[in-house]
Short mmCIF file of C-alpha atoms and ligand atoms in Angstrom, two decimals:
data_model
loop_
_atom_site.label_atom_id
_atom_site.label_comp_id
_atom_site.label_asym_id
_atom_site.label_seq_id
_atom_site.Cartn_x
_atom_site.Cartn_y
_atom_site.Cartn_z
CA MET P 25 34.70 220.07 146.35
CA THR P 26 37.41 221.44 148.54
CA ILE P 27 38.38 224.41 146.44
CA GLU P 28 37.42 227.46 148.37
CA LEU P 29 36.78 230.68 146.53
CA GLU P 30 38.56 233.42 148.43
CA ASP P 31 35.40 235.47 148.82
CA SER P 32 33.45 232.62 150.34
CA ILE P 33 35.77 232.23 153.34
CA PRO P 34 33.89 233.56 156.39
CA VAL P 35 35.41 236.80 157.64
CA ALA P 36 35.94 235.37 161.15
CA TYR P 37 38.40 232.80 159.77
CA ARG P 38 40.32 235.07 157.43
CA LEU P 39 43.41 235.56 159.49
CA GLN P 40 46.32 237.84 158.61
CA PHE P 41 48.39 235.34 156.67
CA PRO P 42 51.19 234.51 156.64
CA ILE P 43 51.76 234.24 160.38
CA ARG P 44 55.45 234.69 160.91
CA GLN P 45 56.31 232.88 164.08
CA ASN P 46 59.99 233.48 164.62
CA THR P 47 60.10 233.06 168.37
CA TYR P 48 60.52 230.17 170.75
CA LEU P 49 59.81 230.12 174.47
CA CYS P 50 62.91 229.59 176.54
CA ASN P 51 63.51 230.44 180.19
CA GLY P 52 60.52 232.76 180.42
CA GLU P 53 61.46 234.71 177.31
CA LEU P 54 60.11 234.65 173.78
CA LYS P 55 63.44 234.54 172.02
CA THR P 56 63.74 235.70 168.45
CA TRP P 57 65.05 233.18 165.98
CA GLN P 58 67.07 234.55 163.07
CA GLY P 59 67.68 231.26 161.26
CA ASP P 60 65.70 229.18 158.75
CA LEU P 61 61.94 229.03 158.95
CA GLN P 62 59.61 226.25 157.88
CA ALA P 63 56.75 227.32 155.61
CA VAL P 64 53.30 226.00 156.56
CA GLN P 65 50.97 225.18 153.68
CA SER P 66 47.27 224.87 154.37
CA PRO P 67 45.71 221.64 153.10
CA VAL P 68 42.78 223.75 151.85
CA THR P 69 43.13 224.73 148.20
CA ILE P 70 42.10 228.30 147.49
CA ALA P 71 40.72 229.52 144.19
CA SER P 72 40.78 233.08 142.99
CA GLN P 73 38.86 234.45 140.06
CA SER P 74 40.29 236.97 137.65
CA ASP P 75 39.07 237.83 134.13
CA ALA P 76 36.80 234.82 134.03
CA GLN P 77 39.77 232.63 134.89
CA THR P 78 40.01 230.59 138.05
CA GLU P 79 43.39 229.93 139.52
CA THR P 80 43.95 227.50 142.34
CA ALA P 81 46.75 227.58 144.84
CA SER P 82 47.68 226.16 148.16
CA LEU P 83 48.09 228.94 150.66
CA THR P 84 51.19 229.52 152.75
CA ILE P 85 49.63 230.37 156.08
CA GLY P 86 52.79 230.91 158.03
CA TYR P 87 56.28 230.04 159.11
CA TYR P 88 57.85 228.59 162.22
CA PRO P 89 61.47 228.30 163.39
CA LEU P 90 63.65 225.41 162.34
CA LEU P 91 65.75 225.39 165.48
CA THR P 92 69.02 223.55 165.81
CA GLU P 93 70.70 221.48 168.49
CA THR P 94 72.07 224.68 170.05
CA GLU P 95 68.61 226.10 170.83
CA ALA P 96 67.30 222.68 171.87
CA THR P 97 70.12 222.44 174.39
CA GLU P 98 69.43 225.97 175.59
CA VAL P 99 65.77 225.03 176.15
CA LEU P 100 66.79 221.86 177.98
CA ASP P 101 69.12 223.83 180.24
CA ALA P 102 66.28 226.25 181.00
CA ALA P 103 63.97 223.40 181.99
CA CYS P 104 66.68 221.71 184.10
CA GLN P 105 67.41 224.99 185.82
CA ALA P 106 63.72 225.62 186.54
CA TYR P 107 63.41 222.16 188.05
CA ASN P 108 66.84 222.42 189.67
CA CYS P 109 66.82 218.85 190.93
CA GLY P 110 63.50 219.50 192.68
CA ARG P 111 64.79 222.64 194.38
CA GLY P 112 63.29 225.07 191.85
CA ILE P 113 60.49 227.48 192.67
CA TRP P 114 57.93 225.48 190.68
CA PRO P 115 58.49 221.97 192.08
CA ARG P 116 58.55 223.38 195.63
CA MET P 117 55.53 225.60 195.18
CA SER P 118 52.35 224.62 197.05
CA VAL P 119 49.68 222.81 195.06
CA GLU P 120 47.34 225.73 195.65
CA GLU P 121 49.80 228.21 194.13
CA ARG P 122 50.47 225.98 191.12
CA ILE P 123 46.73 225.69 190.57
CA LYS P 124 46.51 229.50 190.60
CA CYS P 125 49.11 229.71 187.80
CA ILE P 126 47.18 227.17 185.72
CA GLU P 127 43.97 229.15 186.31
CA VAL P 128 45.63 232.36 185.13
CA PHE P 129 46.92 230.50 182.07
CA THR P 130 43.46 229.08 181.30
CA TYR P 131 41.86 232.48 181.60
CA LYS P 132 44.37 233.90 179.12
CA ILE P 133 44.08 231.15 176.54
CA LYS P 134 40.29 231.38 176.49
CA GLU P 135 40.77 234.79 174.89
CA ALA P 136 42.64 233.15 172.01
CA LYS P 137 39.85 230.66 171.24
CA GLN P 138 38.71 232.13 167.94
CA GLU P 139 42.23 232.31 166.53
CA VAL P 140 43.17 228.81 167.70
CA VAL P 141 39.95 227.36 166.26
CA ALA P 142 40.56 229.13 162.94
CA LEU P 143 44.13 227.82 162.83
CA LEU P 144 42.96 224.27 163.56
CA MET P 145 40.81 224.58 160.43
CA TRP P 146 43.51 226.11 158.25
CA GLU P 147 46.39 224.01 159.48
CA ILE P 148 44.97 220.53 159.81
CA GLY P 149 41.65 220.81 157.97
CA LYS P 150 39.41 220.14 160.97
CA THR P 151 35.79 221.22 160.55
CA PHE P 152 34.67 224.25 162.54
CA ALA P 153 32.51 222.07 164.81
CA ASP P 154 35.35 219.64 165.55
CA ALA P 155 37.91 222.41 165.98
CA GLU P 156 35.68 224.21 168.45
CA LYS P 157 35.01 220.92 170.24
CA GLU P 158 38.77 220.33 170.51
CA PHE P 159 39.30 223.74 172.10
CA ASP P 160 36.37 223.46 174.55
CA ARG P 161 37.26 219.91 175.48
CA THR P 162 40.78 221.08 176.31
CA ILE P 163 39.50 223.81 178.62
CA ASP P 164 37.17 221.29 180.29
CA TYR P 165 40.13 218.92 180.67
CA ILE P 166 42.16 221.61 182.44
CA ASP P 167 39.26 222.43 184.79
CA ALA P 168 38.72 218.74 185.56
CA THR P 169 42.46 218.31 186.19
CA ILE P 170 42.42 221.13 188.72
CA ASP P 171 39.47 219.52 190.52
CA ALA P 172 41.14 216.11 190.48
CA LEU P 173 44.33 217.54 191.94
CA LYS P 174 42.41 219.31 194.68
CA ASP P 175 40.82 215.99 195.62
CA LEU P 176 44.18 214.24 195.56
CA ASP P 177 45.75 216.94 197.70
CA ARG P 178 42.93 216.86 200.23
CA ILE P 179 43.44 213.14 200.73
CA SER P 180 47.18 213.73 201.23
CA SER P 181 46.72 216.53 203.76
CA ARG P 182 46.81 214.19 206.70
CA PHE P 183 49.20 212.01 208.61
CA VAL P 184 48.99 208.27 208.91
CA ILE P 185 50.29 206.39 211.91
CA GLU P 186 51.08 202.76 211.28
CA GLN P 187 53.18 200.43 213.45
CA GLN P 188 54.46 203.36 215.50
CA VAL P 189 55.61 205.21 212.41
CA ILE P 190 54.15 208.61 211.53
CA GLY P 191 54.00 209.29 207.80
CA GLN P 192 52.71 211.80 205.35
CA ILE P 193 52.37 210.61 201.77
CA ARG P 194 52.04 212.92 198.78
CA ARG P 195 52.77 212.85 195.08
CA SER P 196 55.92 214.62 193.93
CA PRO P 197 57.07 215.67 190.45
CA LEU P 198 59.48 213.62 188.36
CA GLY P 199 61.65 216.28 186.73
CA VAL P 200 61.87 217.40 183.12
CA VAL P 201 59.04 216.26 180.87
CA LEU P 202 59.19 216.27 177.08
CA CYS P 203 55.66 216.51 175.62
CA MET P 204 54.94 215.76 171.98
CA GLY P 205 51.36 215.61 170.73
CA PRO P 206 49.94 214.28 167.44
CA PHE P 207 48.75 216.27 164.41
CA ASN P 208 45.14 215.08 164.63
CA TYR P 209 44.58 216.58 168.09
CA PRO P 210 47.47 219.02 168.19
CA LEU P 211 45.98 221.11 170.98
CA ASN P 212 44.00 218.63 173.02
CA GLU P 213 46.38 215.71 173.07
CA THR P 214 49.39 217.94 173.74
CA PHE P 215 47.56 219.53 176.66
CA THR P 216 46.33 216.24 178.12
CA THR P 217 49.95 215.47 178.98
CA LEU P 218 51.37 218.98 179.30
CA ILE P 219 48.84 220.27 181.85
CA PRO P 220 49.03 217.31 184.27
CA ALA P 221 52.83 217.32 183.94
CA LEU P 222 52.94 221.01 184.79
CA ILE P 223 50.42 221.01 187.60
CA MET P 224 52.30 218.20 189.36
CA GLY P 225 55.39 220.42 189.51
CA ASN P 226 57.48 219.22 186.58
CA ALA P 227 59.29 221.49 184.13
CA VAL P 228 58.12 220.99 180.57
CA ILE P 229 59.57 221.19 177.09
CA PHE P 230 56.97 220.82 174.41
CA LYS P 231 57.31 220.31 170.72
CA PRO P 232 54.16 220.80 168.71
CA PRO P 233 53.50 218.18 166.03
CA LYS P 234 54.86 218.85 162.53
CA LEU P 235 51.36 219.74 161.38
CA GLY P 236 49.61 221.93 163.92
CA VAL P 237 52.37 224.28 165.04
CA LEU P 238 50.96 227.73 164.31
CA LEU P 239 47.84 227.19 166.40
CA HIS P 240 50.06 227.21 169.49
CA HIS P 241 51.42 230.60 168.56
CA PRO P 242 48.57 232.62 170.13
CA LEU P 243 49.16 230.73 173.40
CA LEU P 244 52.86 231.39 173.82
CA GLU P 245 52.47 234.69 175.66
CA ALA P 246 50.08 233.02 178.12
CA PHE P 247 52.66 230.30 178.77
CA ARG P 248 55.37 232.91 179.18
CA SER P 249 53.50 235.10 181.62
CA ALA P 250 51.59 232.53 183.70
CA PHE P 251 54.53 230.41 184.84
CA PRO P 252 57.94 231.04 186.39
CA PRO P 253 60.84 231.19 183.87
CA GLY P 254 61.90 227.85 182.39
CA VAL P 255 58.84 225.95 183.61
CA VAL P 256 57.42 225.81 180.07
CA ASN P 257 59.66 225.91 177.01
CA THR P 258 59.09 225.15 173.33
CA VAL P 259 61.16 223.61 170.55
CA TYR P 260 60.38 223.49 166.85
CA GLY P 261 62.04 221.86 163.92
CA ASP P 262 63.19 218.55 162.64
CA GLY P 263 62.86 215.82 165.28
CA SER P 264 66.29 214.28 164.65
CA GLU P 265 67.90 217.73 164.95
CA VAL P 266 66.14 218.99 168.08
CA ILE P 267 64.69 215.96 169.88
CA GLY P 268 67.58 213.53 169.40
CA PRO P 269 69.99 215.66 171.48
CA LEU P 270 67.40 216.17 174.23
CA MET P 271 66.91 212.44 174.63
CA ALA P 272 70.63 211.65 174.26
CA SER P 273 71.44 214.10 177.08
CA GLY P 274 69.78 211.74 179.55
CA LYS P 275 68.22 214.78 181.23
CA VAL P 276 64.66 214.08 180.12
CA ASP P 277 62.88 212.25 182.96
CA VAL P 278 59.54 211.66 181.25
CA LEU P 279 58.70 211.24 177.60
CA ALA P 280 55.04 211.96 176.84
CA PHE P 281 54.60 211.14 173.21
CA ILE P 282 51.54 210.52 171.08
CA GLY P 283 52.42 209.28 167.62
CA SER P 284 53.91 206.23 165.95
CA SER P 285 55.62 203.35 167.79
CA ARG P 286 58.49 203.62 165.29
CA VAL P 287 59.34 207.15 166.46
CA ALA P 288 58.64 206.30 170.11
CA ASP P 289 61.15 203.44 169.93
CA ILE P 290 63.81 205.67 168.37
CA LEU P 291 63.33 208.28 171.10
CA LYS P 292 63.42 205.74 173.91
CA HIS P 293 66.60 204.17 172.60
CA GLN P 294 68.33 207.54 172.39
CA HIS P 295 68.10 207.92 176.15
CA PRO P 296 71.31 206.64 177.79
CA LYS P 297 69.51 205.41 180.92
CA PRO P 298 66.24 203.85 179.74
CA HIS P 299 65.38 202.62 183.24
CA ARG P 300 65.32 206.22 184.45
CA LEU P 301 63.04 207.35 181.67
CA ARG P 302 59.34 207.12 182.32
CA CYS P 303 57.23 206.91 179.17
CA VAL P 304 53.64 207.86 178.60
CA LEU P 305 52.87 206.82 175.05
CA GLY P 306 49.78 206.82 172.85
CA LEU P 307 50.60 204.88 169.69
CA GLU P 308 48.94 203.20 166.69
CA ALA P 309 45.74 201.22 166.71
CA LYS P 310 43.67 199.16 164.31
CA ASN P 311 40.34 199.10 166.14
CA VAL P 312 37.87 196.60 164.83
CA ALA P 313 34.07 196.56 164.77
CA ILE P 314 32.36 193.17 164.97
CA VAL P 315 28.84 193.35 163.61
CA LEU P 316 26.89 190.29 164.78
CA PRO P 317 23.92 188.85 162.89
CA ASP P 318 21.37 190.23 165.39
CA ALA P 319 22.74 193.78 165.38
CA ASP P 320 20.38 196.71 164.92
CA LEU P 321 21.48 197.49 161.39
CA GLU P 322 20.55 201.15 161.16
CA HIS P 323 22.23 201.93 164.46
CA SER P 324 25.35 199.85 163.67
CA VAL P 325 25.77 201.47 160.28
CA ASN P 326 25.51 204.94 161.81
CA GLU P 327 28.00 204.18 164.57
CA CYS P 328 30.43 202.52 162.13
CA LEU P 329 30.16 205.51 159.81
CA LEU P 330 30.94 207.90 162.62
CA GLY P 331 33.58 205.62 164.09
CA ALA P 332 35.40 205.10 160.80
CA LEU P 333 35.10 208.51 159.22
CA SER P 334 34.84 211.36 161.70
CA TYR P 335 37.72 213.72 160.97
CA ASN P 336 38.32 211.71 157.80
CA GLY P 337 39.27 208.62 159.81
CA GLN P 338 42.29 210.44 161.26
CA ARG P 339 41.74 209.36 164.87
CA CYS P 340 43.78 206.79 166.71
CA THR P 341 40.49 205.43 168.03
CA ALA P 342 38.85 205.25 164.58
CA LEU P 343 37.28 201.97 163.46
CA LYS P 344 39.82 200.78 160.91
CA LEU P 345 38.37 197.41 159.95
CA LEU P 346 34.77 196.20 160.06
CA PHE P 347 34.03 192.49 160.46
CA VAL P 348 30.42 191.95 159.36
CA HIS P 349 28.58 188.65 159.72
CA GLU P 350 27.71 187.02 156.39
CA ALA P 351 23.99 186.87 157.26
CA ILE P 352 23.63 190.66 157.28
CA ARG P 353 26.61 191.68 155.17
CA GLU P 354 24.65 192.57 152.06
CA THR P 355 22.11 194.85 153.75
CA PHE P 356 24.75 196.34 156.02
CA LEU P 357 26.98 197.26 153.07
CA GLN P 358 24.09 198.60 151.03
CA ARG P 359 23.13 201.00 153.82
CA LEU P 360 26.71 201.87 154.63
CA THR P 361 27.67 202.70 151.04
CA GLU P 362 24.55 204.84 150.57
CA LYS P 363 25.43 206.87 153.63
CA VAL P 364 29.12 207.13 152.74
CA ASP P 365 28.23 208.46 149.28
CA LYS P 366 26.04 211.11 150.89
CA LEU P 367 28.95 212.53 152.91
CA ILE P 368 29.81 216.03 151.81
CA LEU P 369 33.34 217.08 150.94
CA GLY P 370 34.13 220.67 151.72
CA ALA P 371 36.38 223.24 153.32
CA PRO P 372 36.62 223.12 157.13
CA TRP P 373 34.39 226.17 157.53
CA ASP P 374 31.63 224.85 155.24
CA LYS P 375 28.78 224.13 157.63
CA GLU P 376 27.81 221.00 155.73
CA ALA P 377 31.29 219.57 155.24
CA GLN P 378 31.88 216.14 156.75
CA ILE P 379 35.00 215.22 154.80
CA THR P 380 37.80 217.77 154.56
CA PRO P 381 41.28 218.06 153.01
CA LEU P 382 43.99 215.82 154.44
CA PRO P 383 46.95 217.70 155.90
CA GLU P 384 49.71 215.08 155.57
CA PRO P 385 51.81 215.57 152.45
CA GLY P 386 51.61 212.53 150.16
CA LYS P 387 48.60 211.11 152.00
CA ILE P 388 46.40 210.73 148.92
CA ASP P 389 49.18 208.76 147.17
CA TYR P 390 49.51 206.52 150.20
CA LEU P 391 45.78 205.87 150.37
CA ASN P 392 45.72 205.11 146.65
CA GLU P 393 48.53 202.60 147.18
CA LEU P 394 46.42 200.85 149.81
CA LEU P 395 43.41 200.84 147.47
CA GLU P 396 45.45 199.47 144.56
CA ASP P 397 46.92 196.77 146.77
CA ALA P 398 43.42 195.74 147.92
CA LYS P 399 42.17 195.67 144.33
CA LYS P 400 45.06 193.45 143.32
CA GLY P 401 44.07 191.07 146.09
CA GLY P 402 40.51 190.87 144.75
CA ALA P 403 38.66 193.56 146.70
CA THR P 404 36.62 196.38 145.17
CA ILE P 405 35.64 199.87 146.14
CA ILE P 406 31.94 199.27 146.50
CA ASN P 407 30.59 202.81 146.83
CA GLN P 408 30.21 204.95 143.74
CA LYS P 409 32.16 207.96 144.93
CA GLY P 410 34.77 205.95 146.84
CA GLY P 411 38.31 207.12 146.20
CA GLN P 412 37.35 210.20 144.15
CA VAL P 413 39.97 212.83 144.76
CA SER P 414 39.45 216.55 144.88
CA PHE P 415 42.75 218.33 145.53
CA ASN P 416 43.78 217.17 149.03
CA ALA P 417 40.49 215.49 149.89
CA MET P 418 39.39 211.97 149.10
CA HIS P 419 35.82 210.74 149.11
CA PRO P 420 35.80 207.81 151.57
CA ALA P 421 36.12 204.39 149.98
CA VAL P 422 34.34 201.33 151.33
CA VAL P 423 36.50 198.35 150.35
CA PHE P 424 35.19 194.77 150.29
CA PRO P 425 36.09 191.94 150.77
CA VAL P 426 39.28 192.66 152.65
CA ASN P 427 41.42 189.72 153.72
CA ALA P 428 44.75 188.85 155.29
CA HIS P 429 46.62 189.21 151.98
CA MET P 430 45.95 192.93 151.76
CA ARG P 431 47.74 195.74 153.53
CA LEU P 432 44.40 197.21 154.60
CA TYR P 433 43.86 194.16 156.80
CA THR P 434 46.65 195.02 159.22
CA GLU P 435 47.96 198.47 158.32
CA GLU P 436 46.56 201.54 160.09
CA GLN P 437 45.23 203.62 157.20
CA PHE P 438 44.51 206.72 159.33
CA GLY P 439 42.38 208.15 156.55
CA PRO P 440 39.04 207.91 154.71
CA ILE P 441 39.03 204.20 153.83
CA VAL P 442 36.60 201.73 155.39
CA PRO P 443 37.86 198.17 154.92
CA VAL P 444 35.20 195.49 155.42
CA ALA P 445 35.72 191.76 155.96
CA GLU P 446 32.97 189.16 156.13
CA PHE P 447 32.91 186.41 158.76
CA SER P 448 30.83 183.34 159.33
CA ASP P 449 32.43 182.14 162.54
CA ILE P 450 33.15 184.47 165.45
CA SER P 451 36.58 182.86 165.82
CA GLU P 452 37.67 184.80 162.70
CA PRO P 453 37.46 188.32 164.17
CA MET P 454 38.47 187.00 167.61
CA ASN P 455 41.66 185.47 166.16
CA TYR P 456 42.31 188.67 164.26
CA ILE P 457 42.27 190.65 167.51
CA THR P 458 44.44 188.11 169.31
CA GLN P 459 47.05 188.15 166.55
CA SER P 460 46.98 191.90 165.97
CA ASN P 461 49.98 193.98 166.99
CA TYR P 462 47.57 196.48 168.45
CA GLY P 463 45.23 196.36 171.41
CA GLN P 464 43.43 199.62 171.93
CA GLN P 465 39.65 199.11 171.62
CA VAL P 466 36.93 197.11 169.90
CA SER P 467 33.26 197.79 169.08
CA LEU P 468 30.70 194.99 169.33
CA PHE P 469 27.33 195.36 167.64
CA GLY P 470 24.61 192.91 168.67
CA GLU P 471 21.61 192.50 170.94
CA ASP P 472 21.92 189.10 172.55
CA PRO P 473 23.23 189.42 176.11
CA ASP P 474 24.61 185.86 176.19
CA THR P 475 26.62 186.24 172.99
CA LEU P 476 27.90 189.66 174.01
CA ALA P 477 28.91 188.44 177.46
CA THR P 478 30.91 185.54 176.02
CA LEU P 479 32.79 187.99 173.81
CA ILE P 480 33.32 190.71 176.41
CA ASP P 481 35.19 188.48 178.86
CA PRO P 482 38.02 187.39 176.55
CA LEU P 483 38.13 190.75 174.76
CA VAL P 484 38.80 192.85 177.85
CA ASN P 485 42.02 190.83 178.16
CA GLN P 486 43.02 191.67 174.59
CA VAL P 487 42.12 195.35 174.30
CA SER P 488 41.64 198.15 176.79
CA ARG P 489 38.05 199.10 176.07
CA VAL P 490 35.15 197.09 174.71
CA ASN P 491 32.39 199.31 173.31
CA ILE P 492 28.90 197.88 173.07
CA ASN P 493 26.82 199.14 170.16
CA SER P 494 29.00 202.24 170.21
CA GLN P 495 31.93 203.46 168.18
CA CYS P 496 35.42 203.43 169.72
CA GLN P 497 36.44 206.70 171.36
CA ARG P 498 38.66 208.23 173.97
CA GLY P 499 36.07 210.14 175.98
CA PRO P 500 34.70 210.84 178.49
CA ASP P 501 38.09 212.08 179.65
CA SER P 502 37.53 210.76 183.17
CA PHE P 503 37.63 207.21 181.70
CA PRO P 504 41.01 205.49 181.40
CA PHE P 505 42.51 205.82 177.94
CA THR P 506 45.20 203.28 177.17
CA GLY P 507 46.01 200.28 175.02
CA ARG P 508 47.77 196.95 175.08
CA LYS P 509 50.65 195.65 172.91
CA ASP P 510 51.96 198.29 170.47
CA SER P 511 49.10 200.71 171.14
CA ALA P 512 50.16 202.48 174.32
CA GLU P 513 52.32 202.66 177.37
CA GLY P 514 50.77 204.13 180.51
CA THR P 515 47.21 205.24 181.10
CA LEU P 516 45.72 208.65 180.64
CA SER P 517 42.53 210.01 182.13
CA VAL P 518 42.06 213.16 184.13
CA SER P 519 43.13 211.46 187.36
CA ASP P 520 45.48 208.81 185.89
CA ALA P 521 47.52 211.53 184.17
CA LEU P 522 48.25 213.18 187.52
CA ARG P 523 49.70 209.87 188.65
CA ALA P 524 51.62 209.31 185.41
CA PHE P 525 53.57 212.54 185.88
CA SER P 526 54.38 212.10 189.57
CA ILE P 527 55.65 209.62 192.08
CA ARG P 528 54.54 208.94 195.63
CA SER P 529 56.99 210.35 198.17
CA LEU P 530 56.66 210.29 201.90
CA VAL P 531 58.10 211.70 205.05
CA ALA P 532 58.20 209.18 207.87
CA ALA P 533 59.37 209.24 211.47
CA LYS P 534 59.35 206.74 214.30
CA GLU P 535 56.73 207.83 216.75
CA ASN P 536 58.46 209.28 219.81
CA PRO P 537 58.09 212.54 221.76
CA THR P 538 60.93 214.30 219.92
CA ASN P 539 59.63 213.47 216.45
CA ARG P 540 56.05 214.28 217.40
CA LYS P 541 57.15 217.69 218.69
CA LEU P 542 59.29 218.31 215.60
CA ILE P 543 56.53 217.45 213.15
CA LYS P 544 54.00 219.50 215.07
CA ARG P 545 56.25 222.55 214.93
CA ILE P 546 56.92 222.22 211.21
CA VAL P 547 53.22 221.91 210.53
CA LEU P 548 51.96 224.58 212.92
CA GLU P 549 54.54 227.11 211.82
CA ARG P 550 53.96 226.19 208.16
CA LYS P 551 57.66 225.57 207.59
CA SER P 552 57.20 222.99 204.82
CA GLN P 553 55.01 222.71 201.72
CA PHE P 554 55.18 218.92 201.82
CA LEU P 555 54.79 218.29 205.54
CA SER P 556 51.57 220.18 205.90
CA THR P 557 47.96 219.68 206.79
CA ASP P 558 46.73 222.68 204.82
CA PHE P 559 43.49 221.76 203.15
CA ILE P 560 42.48 223.24 199.79
CA LEU P 561 38.92 224.51 200.02
O1 LIG U 4 43.53 210.12 167.99
C1 LIG U 4 43.28 209.64 169.09
C2 LIG U 4 42.39 210.39 170.02
O2 LIG U 4 42.78 210.25 171.35
C3 LIG U 4 40.99 209.95 169.84
O3 LIG U 4 40.15 210.69 170.62
O4 LIG U 4 38.19 209.20 170.34
O5 LIG U 4 37.96 211.49 171.28
O6 LIG U 4 38.47 211.17 168.87
P1 LIG U 4 38.60 210.64 170.25
#
């Protein structure tokens, strides 16, 4: 059950609701917004008991500003001014000084951990363990980014002499970056673009996802105080109202967006000079598991369960279709359905909860549509509890046999449904992957090295990561995270992200006595941040 009796909510997570966020960060100031606010409903249904009667209600946990084009333009101007065509304080600051600002920021946000974690639970229904993991992983990501930048800078702190030309090559910022993260990792995936963009010297505007706004509220003061004015700014509200004008202005140099390809395409097309816009996009996926006849069944079932259903299947990397070989299909499904039926539905703070309420409005109706469509095509929900709904939560449904005539075959369900297809010939799942619009990852389950090797080689040219006897996932964050086809544009990892938000620039001079003397003087007298041999220790 996902009804939570008021009294059973742990004290640590009972925040002072509603949180009235009526400010936005612009030009180093938390400006007060007097206009309309958007109410935020928690997906967790709360029950209260009075006179032996139980009443249930969805809780309004807060409000955030519904800004207009005017404030969006004001924020854009602040970012442009902070960057000032590369002449701003931030883009010209030394790497060491920028790192110091990020360190101050990190120190400050660590103090907000408990509140952010609680808001992740209330706002998007993430379990305590996953919410805490998201926060800690974000801090680790920032620390790793700082280390990676130090390494990069050390390599650049030297001159190269080639064909009688002296050069110094470094990475420089790109300009104004618009960062938009997804609702399922509203903190982590926003920060995995925002932090590298910032640390490389860009000015940033960030718009939190529609679901997952309030959790950024405790961090705004840290953003305000750790960076020079205009370097970080926020916008809130309806995308067409506040993002459209930003893109149409042509002043956004980089779009870092994690969400649907439909929205990404709209945003890209709004920019008047698409060739000037650099895009870093994380989009949809329909990752497949292929369970071969010799797979270790217990292990495969466990990995598929985790891969398909952690955070209710709301991960871009989730396994969204399982292809199981006919020889083991029956046993595999028997074990899988048993385990799926044992999953516990609960509120995010329930220690035992594995399935929690879904935050997207209308999501249960959408999932039911997919289930109905599959049933019409001849599939069944094969686990007893599959599809049972309790307020905003749905018990995961294992659906079999799924085929090309059903929406579940190609559509990204992004929720607690596990579609299963049977195959007899490996060409069936291989053709599926080749014809899919998506190309993020695949999981192969099997034990024969020859068979696996013959699958790995073609698959690495179809997707961006082949997982062996392991679920699909983004981490470790030092590994490249990307996708082919409609699944991504650009690559993110701790070190790749630094590259994505910068460009190589160099200073070069023909080697002659005058230039040698000039360069020496600039370096020895520390006249330039770029032309410098300073080494970060
Ligand atoms: O939603 C997409 C995330 O990047 C997936 O990350 O595999 O660590 O859950 P994860």
